[in-house]
Amino acid sequence: MQKGKRIIIELKDIVKKYYLGKPNELEILHGIDLQVEKGEFVSIVGESGSGKSTLMNIIGALDKPDSGIYNLDGINICNTKEKKLSGIRNQKIGFVFQTYNLVARTSAIANVELPMLYNGIPKAERHRRAEELLELVGMKDRMLHKPEELSGGQKQRVAIARAMANDPGLLLADEPTGALDSASGRNIMDIFHHFNKERGKTVLLITHSKELAYETGRIVTLFDGRITDIRRNMAAC
């Protein structure tokens, strides 16, 4: 870590277990320690079953660890009640999933406006910002289309615009190109690079693809619920 940089994600000795009925207890994460600086582009790499999605759920405040400390932008997530966590997720984190999670039978622009609606932003401002974001990801000409009328790559671009609706500092992407062809996947990665380099967003990419990981500034390898390697990728800097 560079001196003077602000830490946005700080995980200390994170343990996560799932209870299948005593005494059957399955520990998924075995003491994770990780820090991510503001403005970094970091990938977490691992095979299926390595604990990537479980770790993302904790980083995204969708779940809490059984033990350990997690500070997100200075907030102790482990001690925060669910109502406040909901606001933190809406305002501080943008989520992008492999399955897009768009609202069916609702236009692209309405999907992008949704997080701002929950955040109490006036209608005119919601519409203006949603249109601006859709233009940024190359989807302004499809803003009235519903998800069923869009290709996979187009859906993911709408999902990224929606993730950035409330201008969060952190963008979490879980296998965002996993369901896409190579050309669409390339477009999605270019958009992530734009938000990271041009807008200073912290991007955390969860992936099984080493090829995608090599595009990020730091690569964290997860194996069997443990971090086995963290290396800075000078070629991506």
JSON list of C-alpha atoms in Angstrom, two decimals:
[
{"chain": "A", "resi": 1, "resn": "MET", "atom": "CA", "xyz": [0.00, 0.00, 0.00]},
{"chain": "A", "resi": 2, "resn": "GLN", "atom": "CA", "xyz": [1.24, 3.47, -0.82]},
{"chain": "A", "resi": 3, "resn": "LYS", "atom": "CA", "xyz": [1.65, 5.89, 2.05]},
{"chain": "A", "resi": 4, "resn": "GLY", "atom": "CA", "xyz": [-1.16, 8.44, 2.32]},
{"chain": "A", "resi": 5, "resn": "LYS", "atom": "CA", "xyz": [-3.66, 6.42, 0.29]},
{"chain": "A", "resi": 6, "resn": "ARG", "atom": "CA", "xyz": [-7.14, 6.05, 1.75]},
{"chain": "A", "resi": 7, "resn": "ILE", "atom": "CA", "xyz": [-8.25, 2.52, 2.55]},
{"chain": "A", "resi": 8, "resn": "ILE", "atom": "CA", "xyz": [-11.81, 1.88, 1.37]},
{"chain": "A", "resi": 9, "resn": "ILE", "atom": "CA", "xyz": [-11.98, -1.87, 2.14]},
{"chain": "A", "resi": 10, "resn": "GLU", "atom": "CA", "xyz": [-10.35, -3.37, 5.24]},
{"chain": "A", "resi": 11, "resn": "LEU", "atom": "CA", "xyz": [-10.90, -7.02, 6.11]},
{"chain": "A", "resi": 12, "resn": "LYS", "atom": "CA", "xyz": [-9.27, -8.53, 9.19]},
{"chain": "A", "resi": 13, "resn": "ASP", "atom": "CA", "xyz": [-9.41, -12.26, 9.99]},
{"chain": "A", "resi": 14, "resn": "ILE", "atom": "CA", "xyz": [-12.78, -12.75, 8.27]},
{"chain": "A", "resi": 15, "resn": "VAL", "atom": "CA", "xyz": [-14.38, -16.14, 8.92]},
{"chain": "A", "resi": 16, "resn": "LYS", "atom": "CA", "xyz": [-17.67, -17.26, 7.38]},
{"chain": "A", "resi": 17, "resn": "LYS", "atom": "CA", "xyz": [-19.47, -20.48, 8.24]},
{"chain": "A", "resi": 18, "resn": "TYR", "atom": "CA", "xyz": [-22.66, -22.09, 7.08]},
{"chain": "A", "resi": 19, "resn": "TYR", "atom": "CA", "xyz": [-24.65, -24.22, 9.45]},
{"chain": "A", "resi": 20, "resn": "LEU", "atom": "CA", "xyz": [-26.12, -27.37, 8.02]},
{"chain": "A", "resi": 21, "resn": "GLY", "atom": "CA", "xyz": [-27.41, -28.53, 11.38]},
{"chain": "A", "resi": 22, "resn": "LYS", "atom": "CA", "xyz": [-25.20, -29.26, 14.36]},
{"chain": "A", "resi": 23, "resn": "PRO", "atom": "CA", "xyz": [-22.65, -30.68, 14.46]},
{"chain": "A", "resi": 24, "resn": "ASN", "atom": "CA", "xyz": [-22.43, -30.22, 10.69]},
{"chain": "A", "resi": 25, "resn": "GLU", "atom": "CA", "xyz": [-20.72, -26.88, 10.20]},
{"chain": "A", "resi": 26, "resn": "LEU", "atom": "CA", "xyz": [-19.05, -25.79, 6.98]},
{"chain": "A", "resi": 27, "resn": "GLU", "atom": "CA", "xyz": [-16.43, -23.03, 7.16]},
{"chain": "A", "resi": 28, "resn": "ILE", "atom": "CA", "xyz": [-16.15, -21.27, 3.79]},
{"chain": "A", "resi": 29, "resn": "LEU", "atom": "CA", "xyz": [-13.72, -18.42, 4.56]},
{"chain": "A", "resi": 30, "resn": "HIS", "atom": "CA", "xyz": [-10.81, -19.15, 6.89]},
{"chain": "A", "resi": 31, "resn": "GLY", "atom": "CA", "xyz": [-9.41, -15.85, 8.17]},
{"chain": "A", "resi": 32, "resn": "ILE", "atom": "CA", "xyz": [-9.31, -13.41, 5.23]},
{"chain": "A", "resi": 33, "resn": "ASP", "atom": "CA", "xyz": [-7.07, -10.33, 5.53]},
{"chain": "A", "resi": 34, "resn": "LEU", "atom": "CA", "xyz": [-7.29, -7.76, 2.73]},
{"chain": "A", "resi": 35, "resn": "GLN", "atom": "CA", "xyz": [-7.02, -4.02, 2.19]},
{"chain": "A", "resi": 36, "resn": "VAL", "atom": "CA", "xyz": [-8.10, -2.14, -0.93]},
{"chain": "A", "resi": 37, "resn": "GLU", "atom": "CA", "xyz": [-7.20, 1.49, -1.55]},
{"chain": "A", "resi": 38, "resn": "LYS", "atom": "CA", "xyz": [-9.52, 4.10, -2.98]},
{"chain": "A", "resi": 39, "resn": "GLY", "atom": "CA", "xyz": [-9.18, 4.16, -6.77]},
{"chain": "A", "resi": 40, "resn": "GLU", "atom": "CA", "xyz": [-7.67, 0.68, -7.14]},
{"chain": "A", "resi": 41, "resn": "PHE", "atom": "CA", "xyz": [-8.76, -1.88, -9.73]},
{"chain": "A", "resi": 42, "resn": "VAL", "atom": "CA", "xyz": [-8.43, -5.25, -7.98]},
{"chain": "A", "resi": 43, "resn": "SER", "atom": "CA", "xyz": [-9.37, -8.73, -9.11]},
{"chain": "A", "resi": 44, "resn": "ILE", "atom": "CA", "xyz": [-10.17, -11.67, -6.86]},
{"chain": "A", "resi": 45, "resn": "VAL", "atom": "CA", "xyz": [-9.40, -14.87, -8.72]},
{"chain": "A", "resi": 46, "resn": "GLY", "atom": "CA", "xyz": [-10.27, -18.43, -7.86]},
{"chain": "A", "resi": 47, "resn": "GLU", "atom": "CA", "xyz": [-11.89, -21.59, -9.11]},
{"chain": "A", "resi": 48, "resn": "SER", "atom": "CA", "xyz": [-15.49, -22.52, -8.35]},
{"chain": "A", "resi": 49, "resn": "GLY", "atom": "CA", "xyz": [-15.84, -23.31, -4.66]},
{"chain": "A", "resi": 50, "resn": "SER", "atom": "CA", "xyz": [-12.89, -21.14, -3.62]},
{"chain": "A", "resi": 51, "resn": "GLY", "atom": "CA", "xyz": [-15.15, -18.74, -1.68]},
{"chain": "A", "resi": 52, "resn": "LYS", "atom": "CA", "xyz": [-15.19, -15.83, -4.15]},
{"chain": "A", "resi": 53, "resn": "SER", "atom": "CA", "xyz": [-18.94, -15.23, -4.08]},
{"chain": "A", "resi": 54, "resn": "THR", "atom": "CA", "xyz": [-19.10, -15.58, -0.31]},
{"chain": "A", "resi": 55, "resn": "LEU", "atom": "CA", "xyz": [-16.33, -13.00, 0.02]},
{"chain": "A", "resi": 56, "resn": "MET", "atom": "CA", "xyz": [-18.09, -10.65, -2.41]},
{"chain": "A", "resi": 57, "resn": "ASN", "atom": "CA", "xyz": [-21.31, -10.91, -0.43]},
{"chain": "A", "resi": 58, "resn": "ILE", "atom": "CA", "xyz": [-19.44, -9.82, 2.69]},
{"chain": "A", "resi": 59, "resn": "ILE", "atom": "CA", "xyz": [-17.59, -6.99, 0.92]},
{"chain": "A", "resi": 60, "resn": "GLY", "atom": "CA", "xyz": [-20.91, -5.86, -0.58]},
{"chain": "A", "resi": 61, "resn": "ALA", "atom": "CA", "xyz": [-22.58, -5.87, 2.87]},
{"chain": "A", "resi": 62, "resn": "LEU", "atom": "CA", "xyz": [-25.07, -8.45, 1.62]},
{"chain": "A", "resi": 63, "resn": "ASP", "atom": "CA", "xyz": [-23.92, -10.82, 4.36]},
{"chain": "A", "resi": 64, "resn": "LYS", "atom": "CA", "xyz": [-21.90, -10.57, 7.57]},
{"chain": "A", "resi": 65, "resn": "PRO", "atom": "CA", "xyz": [-18.95, -12.69, 8.69]},
{"chain": "A", "resi": 66, "resn": "ASP", "atom": "CA", "xyz": [-19.20, -14.96, 11.71]},
{"chain": "A", "resi": 67, "resn": "SER", "atom": "CA", "xyz": [-16.03, -13.40, 13.09]},
{"chain": "A", "resi": 68, "resn": "GLY", "atom": "CA", "xyz": [-13.45, -10.81, 12.13]},
{"chain": "A", "resi": 69, "resn": "ILE", "atom": "CA", "xyz": [-13.63, -7.10, 11.31]},
{"chain": "A", "resi": 70, "resn": "TYR", "atom": "CA", "xyz": [-14.85, -5.44, 8.13]},
{"chain": "A", "resi": 71, "resn": "ASN", "atom": "CA", "xyz": [-14.55, -1.68, 7.67]},
{"chain": "A", "resi": 72, "resn": "LEU", "atom": "CA", "xyz": [-16.00, -0.16, 4.50]},
{"chain": "A", "resi": 73, "resn": "ASP", "atom": "CA", "xyz": [-14.91, 3.43, 3.94]},
{"chain": "A", "resi": 74, "resn": "GLY", "atom": "CA", "xyz": [-14.41, 3.77, 7.69]},
{"chain": "A", "resi": 75, "resn": "ILE", "atom": "CA", "xyz": [-17.72, 2.15, 8.68]},
{"chain": "A", "resi": 76, "resn": "ASN", "atom": "CA", "xyz": [-17.69, -1.00, 10.82]},
{"chain": "A", "resi": 77, "resn": "ILE", "atom": "CA", "xyz": [-20.06, -3.16, 8.78]},
{"chain": "A", "resi": 78, "resn": "CYS", "atom": "CA", "xyz": [-20.17, -5.97, 11.34]},
{"chain": "A", "resi": 79, "resn": "ASN", "atom": "CA", "xyz": [-21.74, -3.66, 13.95]},
{"chain": "A", "resi": 80, "resn": "THR", "atom": "CA", "xyz": [-24.16, -1.94, 11.57]},
{"chain": "A", "resi": 81, "resn": "LYS", "atom": "CA", "xyz": [-27.87, -2.74, 11.64]},
{"chain": "A", "resi": 82, "resn": "GLU", "atom": "CA", "xyz": [-29.68, -3.91, 8.50]},
{"chain": "A", "resi": 83, "resn": "LYS", "atom": "CA", "xyz": [-31.65, -0.68, 7.91]},
{"chain": "A", "resi": 84, "resn": "LYS", "atom": "CA", "xyz": [-28.45, 1.34, 7.77]},
{"chain": "A", "resi": 85, "resn": "LEU", "atom": "CA", "xyz": [-26.72, -1.35, 5.72]},
{"chain": "A", "resi": 86, "resn": "SER", "atom": "CA", "xyz": [-29.43, -1.01, 3.08]},
{"chain": "A", "resi": 87, "resn": "GLY", "atom": "CA", "xyz": [-28.60, 2.67, 2.72]},
{"chain": "A", "resi": 88, "resn": "ILE", "atom": "CA", "xyz": [-24.86, 1.94, 2.57]},
{"chain": "A", "resi": 89, "resn": "ARG", "atom": "CA", "xyz": [-25.39, -0.60, -0.23]},
{"chain": "A", "resi": 90, "resn": "ASN", "atom": "CA", "xyz": [-27.53, 1.87, -2.15]},
{"chain": "A", "resi": 91, "resn": "GLN", "atom": "CA", "xyz": [-25.22, 4.86, -1.82]},
{"chain": "A", "resi": 92, "resn": "LYS", "atom": "CA", "xyz": [-21.67, 3.50, -1.51]},
{"chain": "A", "resi": 93, "resn": "ILE", "atom": "CA", "xyz": [-21.66, 0.31, -3.62]},
{"chain": "A", "resi": 94, "resn": "GLY", "atom": "CA", "xyz": [-22.59, -0.45, -7.21]},
{"chain": "A", "resi": 95, "resn": "PHE", "atom": "CA", "xyz": [-23.27, -4.13, -7.97]},
{"chain": "A", "resi": 96, "resn": "VAL", "atom": "CA", "xyz": [-22.84, -5.83, -11.34]},
{"chain": "A", "resi": 97, "resn": "PHE", "atom": "CA", "xyz": [-23.75, -9.52, -11.58]},
{"chain": "A", "resi": 98, "resn": "GLN", "atom": "CA", "xyz": [-23.30, -12.17, -14.25]},
{"chain": "A", "resi": 99, "resn": "THR", "atom": "CA", "xyz": [-27.09, -12.56, -14.49]},
{"chain": "A", "resi": 100, "resn": "TYR", "atom": "CA", "xyz": [-27.71, -8.77, -14.88]},
{"chain": "A", "resi": 101, "resn": "ASN", "atom": "CA", "xyz": [-30.65, -8.72, -12.38]},
{"chain": "A", "resi": 102, "resn": "LEU", "atom": "CA", "xyz": [-32.60, -6.19, -14.41]},
{"chain": "A", "resi": 103, "resn": "VAL", "atom": "CA", "xyz": [-36.31, -5.69, -13.71]},
{"chain": "A", "resi": 104, "resn": "ALA", "atom": "CA", "xyz": [-38.28, -7.41, -16.47]},
{"chain": "A", "resi": 105, "resn": "ARG", "atom": "CA", "xyz": [-40.96, -5.56, -18.45]},
{"chain": "A", "resi": 106, "resn": "THR", "atom": "CA", "xyz": [-39.33, -2.27, -17.42]},
{"chain": "A", "resi": 107, "resn": "SER", "atom": "CA", "xyz": [-37.36, -0.01, -19.77]},
{"chain": "A", "resi": 108, "resn": "ALA", "atom": "CA", "xyz": [-33.61, 0.36, -19.58]},
{"chain": "A", "resi": 109, "resn": "ILE", "atom": "CA", "xyz": [-33.88, 3.94, -18.34]},
{"chain": "A", "resi": 110, "resn": "ALA", "atom": "CA", "xyz": [-36.40, 2.97, -15.65]},
{"chain": "A", "resi": 111, "resn": "ASN", "atom": "CA", "xyz": [-34.01, 0.24, -14.47]},
{"chain": "A", "resi": 112, "resn": "VAL", "atom": "CA", "xyz": [-31.21, 2.79, -14.16]},
{"chain": "A", "resi": 113, "resn": "GLU", "atom": "CA", "xyz": [-33.47, 5.23, -12.33]},
{"chain": "A", "resi": 114, "resn": "LEU", "atom": "CA", "xyz": [-34.53, 2.67, -9.71]},
{"chain": "A", "resi": 115, "resn": "PRO", "atom": "CA", "xyz": [-31.61, 3.07, -7.23]},
{"chain": "A", "resi": 116, "resn": "MET", "atom": "CA", "xyz": [-32.06, 6.85, -7.38]},
{"chain": "A", "resi": 117, "resn": "LEU", "atom": "CA", "xyz": [-35.77, 6.47, -6.65]},
{"chain": "A", "resi": 118, "resn": "TYR", "atom": "CA", "xyz": [-34.88, 4.57, -3.46]},
{"chain": "A", "resi": 119, "resn": "ASN", "atom": "CA", "xyz": [-32.38, 7.33, -2.67]},
{"chain": "A", "resi": 120, "resn": "GLY", "atom": "CA", "xyz": [-35.07, 10.03, -2.84]},
{"chain": "A", "resi": 121, "resn": "ILE", "atom": "CA", "xyz": [-33.69, 11.84, -5.90]},
{"chain": "A", "resi": 122, "resn": "PRO", "atom": "CA", "xyz": [-36.33, 13.98, -7.72]},
{"chain": "A", "resi": 123, "resn": "LYS", "atom": "CA", "xyz": [-37.82, 12.58, -10.93]},
{"chain": "A", "resi": 124, "resn": "ALA", "atom": "CA", "xyz": [-36.27, 15.11, -13.34]},
{"chain": "A", "resi": 125, "resn": "GLU", "atom": "CA", "xyz": [-32.79, 14.60, -11.88]},
{"chain": "A", "resi": 126, "resn": "ARG", "atom": "CA", "xyz": [-33.21, 10.80, -11.96]},
{"chain": "A", "resi": 127, "resn": "HIS", "atom": "CA", "xyz": [-34.14, 10.90, -15.63]},
{"chain": "A", "resi": 128, "resn": "ARG", "atom": "CA", "xyz": [-31.31, 13.29, -16.55]},
{"chain": "A", "resi": 129, "resn": "ARG", "atom": "CA", "xyz": [-28.66, 11.22, -14.79]},
{"chain": "A", "resi": 130, "resn": "ALA", "atom": "CA", "xyz": [-30.00, 7.89, -16.09]},
{"chain": "A", "resi": 131, "resn": "GLU", "atom": "CA", "xyz": [-29.91, 9.21, -19.64]},
{"chain": "A", "resi": 132, "resn": "GLU", "atom": "CA", "xyz": [-26.36, 10.50, -19.13]},
{"chain": "A", "resi": 133, "resn": "LEU", "atom": "CA", "xyz": [-25.17, 7.13, -17.79]},
{"chain": "A", "resi": 134, "resn": "LEU", "atom": "CA", "xyz": [-26.83, 5.18, -20.59]},
{"chain": "A", "resi": 135, "resn": "GLU", "atom": "CA", "xyz": [-25.11, 7.44, -23.10]},
{"chain": "A", "resi": 136, "resn": "LEU", "atom": "CA", "xyz": [-21.79, 6.84, -21.33]},
{"chain": "A", "resi": 137, "resn": "VAL", "atom": "CA", "xyz": [-22.14, 3.05, -21.71]},
{"chain": "A", "resi": 138, "resn": "GLY", "atom": "CA", "xyz": [-23.38, 3.34, -25.30]},
{"chain": "A", "resi": 139, "resn": "MET", "atom": "CA", "xyz": [-27.01, 2.53, -24.61]},
{"chain": "A", "resi": 140, "resn": "LYS", "atom": "CA", "xyz": [-28.83, 5.85, -25.03]},
{"chain": "A", "resi": 141, "resn": "ASP", "atom": "CA", "xyz": [-30.45, 4.69, -28.28]},
{"chain": "A", "resi": 142, "resn": "ARG", "atom": "CA", "xyz": [-31.85, 1.65, -26.42]},
{"chain": "A", "resi": 143, "resn": "MET", "atom": "CA", "xyz": [-33.04, 3.43, -23.29]},
{"chain": "A", "resi": 144, "resn": "LEU", "atom": "CA", "xyz": [-36.74, 2.67, -23.92]},
{"chain": "A", "resi": 145, "resn": "HIS", "atom": "CA", "xyz": [-36.10, -1.00, -24.68]},
{"chain": "A", "resi": 146, "resn": "LYS", "atom": "CA", "xyz": [-36.99, -3.67, -22.12]},
{"chain": "A", "resi": 147, "resn": "PRO", "atom": "CA", "xyz": [-34.44, -6.31, -21.04]},
{"chain": "A", "resi": 148, "resn": "GLU", "atom": "CA", "xyz": [-36.08, -8.98, -23.22]},
{"chain": "A", "resi": 149, "resn": "GLU", "atom": "CA", "xyz": [-35.36, -6.79, -26.25]},
{"chain": "A", "resi": 150, "resn": "LEU", "atom": "CA", "xyz": [-31.63, -6.49, -25.48]},
{"chain": "A", "resi": 151, "resn": "SER", "atom": "CA", "xyz": [-28.64, -8.75, -26.07]},
{"chain": "A", "resi": 152, "resn": "GLY", "atom": "CA", "xyz": [-26.56, -10.03, -23.16]},
{"chain": "A", "resi": 153, "resn": "GLY", "atom": "CA", "xyz": [-23.89, -7.38, -23.66]},
{"chain": "A", "resi": 154, "resn": "GLN", "atom": "CA", "xyz": [-26.52, -4.64, -23.85]},
{"chain": "A", "resi": 155, "resn": "LYS", "atom": "CA", "xyz": [-28.17, -5.87, -20.65]},
{"chain": "A", "resi": 156, "resn": "GLN", "atom": "CA", "xyz": [-24.82, -5.78, -18.88]},
{"chain": "A", "resi": 157, "resn": "ARG", "atom": "CA", "xyz": [-24.15, -2.23, -20.03]},
{"chain": "A", "resi": 158, "resn": "VAL", "atom": "CA", "xyz": [-27.55, -1.19, -18.63]},
{"chain": "A", "resi": 159, "resn": "ALA", "atom": "CA", "xyz": [-26.67, -3.03, -15.41]},
{"chain": "A", "resi": 160, "resn": "ILE", "atom": "CA", "xyz": [-23.41, -1.07, -15.12]},
{"chain": "A", "resi": 161, "resn": "ALA", "atom": "CA", "xyz": [-25.26, 2.21, -15.69]},
{"chain": "A", "resi": 162, "resn": "ARG", "atom": "CA", "xyz": [-27.69, 1.22, -12.95]},
{"chain": "A", "resi": 163, "resn": "ALA", "atom": "CA", "xyz": [-24.80, 0.30, -10.63]},
{"chain": "A", "resi": 164, "resn": "MET", "atom": "CA", "xyz": [-23.40, 3.83, -11.06]},
{"chain": "A", "resi": 165, "resn": "ALA", "atom": "CA", "xyz": [-26.76, 5.59, -10.62]},
{"chain": "A", "resi": 166, "resn": "ASN", "atom": "CA", "xyz": [-26.02, 6.95, -7.14]},
{"chain": "A", "resi": 167, "resn": "ASP", "atom": "CA", "xyz": [-22.37, 7.64, -7.99]},
{"chain": "A", "resi": 168, "resn": "PRO", "atom": "CA", "xyz": [-20.93, 5.08, -5.53]},
{"chain": "A", "resi": 169, "resn": "GLY", "atom": "CA", "xyz": [-17.23, 5.00, -4.77]},
{"chain": "A", "resi": 170, "resn": "LEU", "atom": "CA", "xyz": [-17.04, 1.21, -5.06]},
{"chain": "A", "resi": 171, "resn": "LEU", "atom": "CA", "xyz": [-18.05, -0.97, -8.00]},
{"chain": "A", "resi": 172, "resn": "LEU", "atom": "CA", "xyz": [-18.35, -4.72, -7.30]},
{"chain": "A", "resi": 173, "resn": "ALA", "atom": "CA", "xyz": [-18.50, -6.95, -10.36]},
{"chain": "A", "resi": 174, "resn": "ASP", "atom": "CA", "xyz": [-19.15, -10.69, -9.94]},
{"chain": "A", "resi": 175, "resn": "GLU", "atom": "CA", "xyz": [-18.20, -12.59, -13.13]},
{"chain": "A", "resi": 176, "resn": "PRO", "atom": "CA", "xyz": [-19.62, -9.71, -15.23]},
{"chain": "A", "resi": 177, "resn": "THR", "atom": "CA", "xyz": [-18.47, -11.17, -18.56]},
{"chain": "A", "resi": 178, "resn": "GLY", "atom": "CA", "xyz": [-19.16, -14.82, -17.76]},
{"chain": "A", "resi": 179, "resn": "ALA", "atom": "CA", "xyz": [-22.30, -15.05, -19.90]},
{"chain": "A", "resi": 180, "resn": "LEU", "atom": "CA", "xyz": [-21.02, -12.89, -22.77]},
{"chain": "A", "resi": 181, "resn": "ASP", "atom": "CA", "xyz": [-19.17, -13.47, -26.03]},
{"chain": "A", "resi": 182, "resn": "SER", "atom": "CA", "xyz": [-15.61, -12.17, -26.27]},
{"chain": "A", "resi": 183, "resn": "ALA", "atom": "CA", "xyz": [-16.50, -8.92, -28.08]},
{"chain": "A", "resi": 184, "resn": "SER", "atom": "CA", "xyz": [-19.22, -8.01, -25.57]},
{"chain": "A", "resi": 185, "resn": "GLY", "atom": "CA", "xyz": [-16.92, -8.96, -22.69]},
{"chain": "A", "resi": 186, "resn": "ARG", "atom": "CA", "xyz": [-14.22, -6.68, -24.08]},
{"chain": "A", "resi": 187, "resn": "ASN", "atom": "CA", "xyz": [-16.70, -3.81, -24.20]},
{"chain": "A", "resi": 188, "resn": "ILE", "atom": "CA", "xyz": [-17.71, -4.39, -20.58]},
{"chain": "A", "resi": 189, "resn": "MET", "atom": "CA", "xyz": [-14.08, -4.42, -19.39]},
{"chain": "A", "resi": 190, "resn": "ASP", "atom": "CA", "xyz": [-13.42, -1.17, -21.30]},
{"chain": "A", "resi": 191, "resn": "ILE", "atom": "CA", "xyz": [-16.32, 0.44, -19.41]},
{"chain": "A", "resi": 192, "resn": "PHE", "atom": "CA", "xyz": [-14.87, -0.71, -16.07]},
{"chain": "A", "resi": 193, "resn": "HIS", "atom": "CA", "xyz": [-11.49, 0.74, -17.03]},
{"chain": "A", "resi": 194, "resn": "HIS", "atom": "CA", "xyz": [-13.17, 4.04, -17.87]},
{"chain": "A", "resi": 195, "resn": "PHE", "atom": "CA", "xyz": [-14.89, 4.31, -14.50]},
{"chain": "A", "resi": 196, "resn": "ASN", "atom": "CA", "xyz": [-11.65, 3.39, -12.74]},
{"chain": "A", "resi": 197, "resn": "LYS", "atom": "CA", "xyz": [-9.21, 5.60, -14.64]},
{"chain": "A", "resi": 198, "resn": "GLU", "atom": "CA", "xyz": [-11.39, 8.54, -15.68]},
{"chain": "A", "resi": 199, "resn": "ARG", "atom": "CA", "xyz": [-13.77, 8.72, -12.72]},
{"chain": "A", "resi": 200, "resn": "GLY", "atom": "CA", "xyz": [-11.55, 7.40, -9.94]},
{"chain": "A", "resi": 201, "resn": "LYS", "atom": "CA", "xyz": [-13.90, 4.58, -8.93]},
{"chain": "A", "resi": 202, "resn": "THR", "atom": "CA", "xyz": [-12.62, 1.63, -6.93]},
{"chain": "A", "resi": 203, "resn": "VAL", "atom": "CA", "xyz": [-13.39, -1.52, -8.92]},
{"chain": "A", "resi": 204, "resn": "LEU", "atom": "CA", "xyz": [-13.36, -5.02, -7.44]},
{"chain": "A", "resi": 205, "resn": "LEU", "atom": "CA", "xyz": [-13.67, -7.76, -10.05]},
{"chain": "A", "resi": 206, "resn": "ILE", "atom": "CA", "xyz": [-14.58, -11.30, -9.01]},
{"chain": "A", "resi": 207, "resn": "THR", "atom": "CA", "xyz": [-13.53, -13.73, -11.73]},
{"chain": "A", "resi": 208, "resn": "HIS", "atom": "CA", "xyz": [-12.24, -17.19, -12.50]},
{"chain": "A", "resi": 209, "resn": "SER", "atom": "CA", "xyz": [-10.49, -15.78, -15.60]},
{"chain": "A", "resi": 210, "resn": "LYS", "atom": "CA", "xyz": [-6.78, -15.09, -15.23]},
{"chain": "A", "resi": 211, "resn": "GLU", "atom": "CA", "xyz": [-6.90, -13.25, -18.56]},
{"chain": "A", "resi": 212, "resn": "LEU", "atom": "CA", "xyz": [-9.31, -10.67, -17.13]},
{"chain": "A", "resi": 213, "resn": "ALA", "atom": "CA", "xyz": [-7.39, -10.52, -13.86]},
{"chain": "A", "resi": 214, "resn": "TYR", "atom": "CA", "xyz": [-4.23, -9.52, -15.74]},
{"chain": "A", "resi": 215, "resn": "GLU", "atom": "CA", "xyz": [-6.01, -6.30, -16.75]},
{"chain": "A", "resi": 216, "resn": "THR", "atom": "CA", "xyz": [-6.28, -5.19, -13.12]},
{"chain": "A", "resi": 217, "resn": "GLY", "atom": "CA", "xyz": [-3.72, -3.43, -10.98]},
{"chain": "A", "resi": 218, "resn": "ARG", "atom": "CA", "xyz": [-3.65, -6.05, -8.24]},
{"chain": "A", "resi": 219, "resn": "ILE", "atom": "CA", "xyz": [-4.52, -9.74, -8.32]},
{"chain": "A", "resi": 220, "resn": "VAL", "atom": "CA", "xyz": [-5.75, -11.56, -5.21]},
{"chain": "A", "resi": 221, "resn": "THR", "atom": "CA", "xyz": [-5.83, -15.35, -5.49]},
{"chain": "A", "resi": 222, "resn": "LEU", "atom": "CA", "xyz": [-8.33, -17.25, -3.38]},
{"chain": "A", "resi": 223, "resn": "PHE", "atom": "CA", "xyz": [-8.09, -21.01, -2.86]},
{"chain": "A", "resi": 224, "resn": "ASP", "atom": "CA", "xyz": [-10.23, -23.11, -0.54]},
{"chain": "A", "resi": 225, "resn": "GLY", "atom": "CA", "xyz": [-11.37, -20.07, 1.43]},
{"chain": "A", "resi": 226, "resn": "ARG", "atom": "CA", "xyz": [-7.90, -18.63, 1.95]},
{"chain": "A", "resi": 227, "resn": "ILE", "atom": "CA", "xyz": [-5.90, -15.93, 0.19]},
{"chain": "A", "resi": 228, "resn": "THR", "atom": "CA", "xyz": [-2.86, -17.71, -1.19]},
{"chain": "A", "resi": 229, "resn": "ASP", "atom": "CA", "xyz": [-1.30, -14.88, -3.17]},
{"chain": "A", "resi": 230, "resn": "ILE", "atom": "CA", "xyz": [-1.55, -11.10, -3.63]},
{"chain": "A", "resi": 231, "resn": "ARG", "atom": "CA", "xyz": [0.51, -9.51, -6.34]},
{"chain": "A", "resi": 232, "resn": "ARG", "atom": "CA", "xyz": [0.68, -6.10, -7.97]},
{"chain": "A", "resi": 233, "resn": "ASN", "atom": "CA", "xyz": [0.35, -6.23, -11.74]},
{"chain": "A", "resi": 234, "resn": "MET", "atom": "CA", "xyz": [2.78, -3.63, -13.07]},
{"chain": "A", "resi": 235, "resn": "ALA", "atom": "CA", "xyz": [1.71, -4.28, -16.67]},
{"chain": "A", "resi": 236, "resn": "ALA", "atom": "CA", "xyz": [-1.78, -2.92, -15.87]},
{"chain": "A", "resi": 237, "resn": "CYS", "atom": "CA", "xyz": [-0.57, 0.16, -13.99]}
]
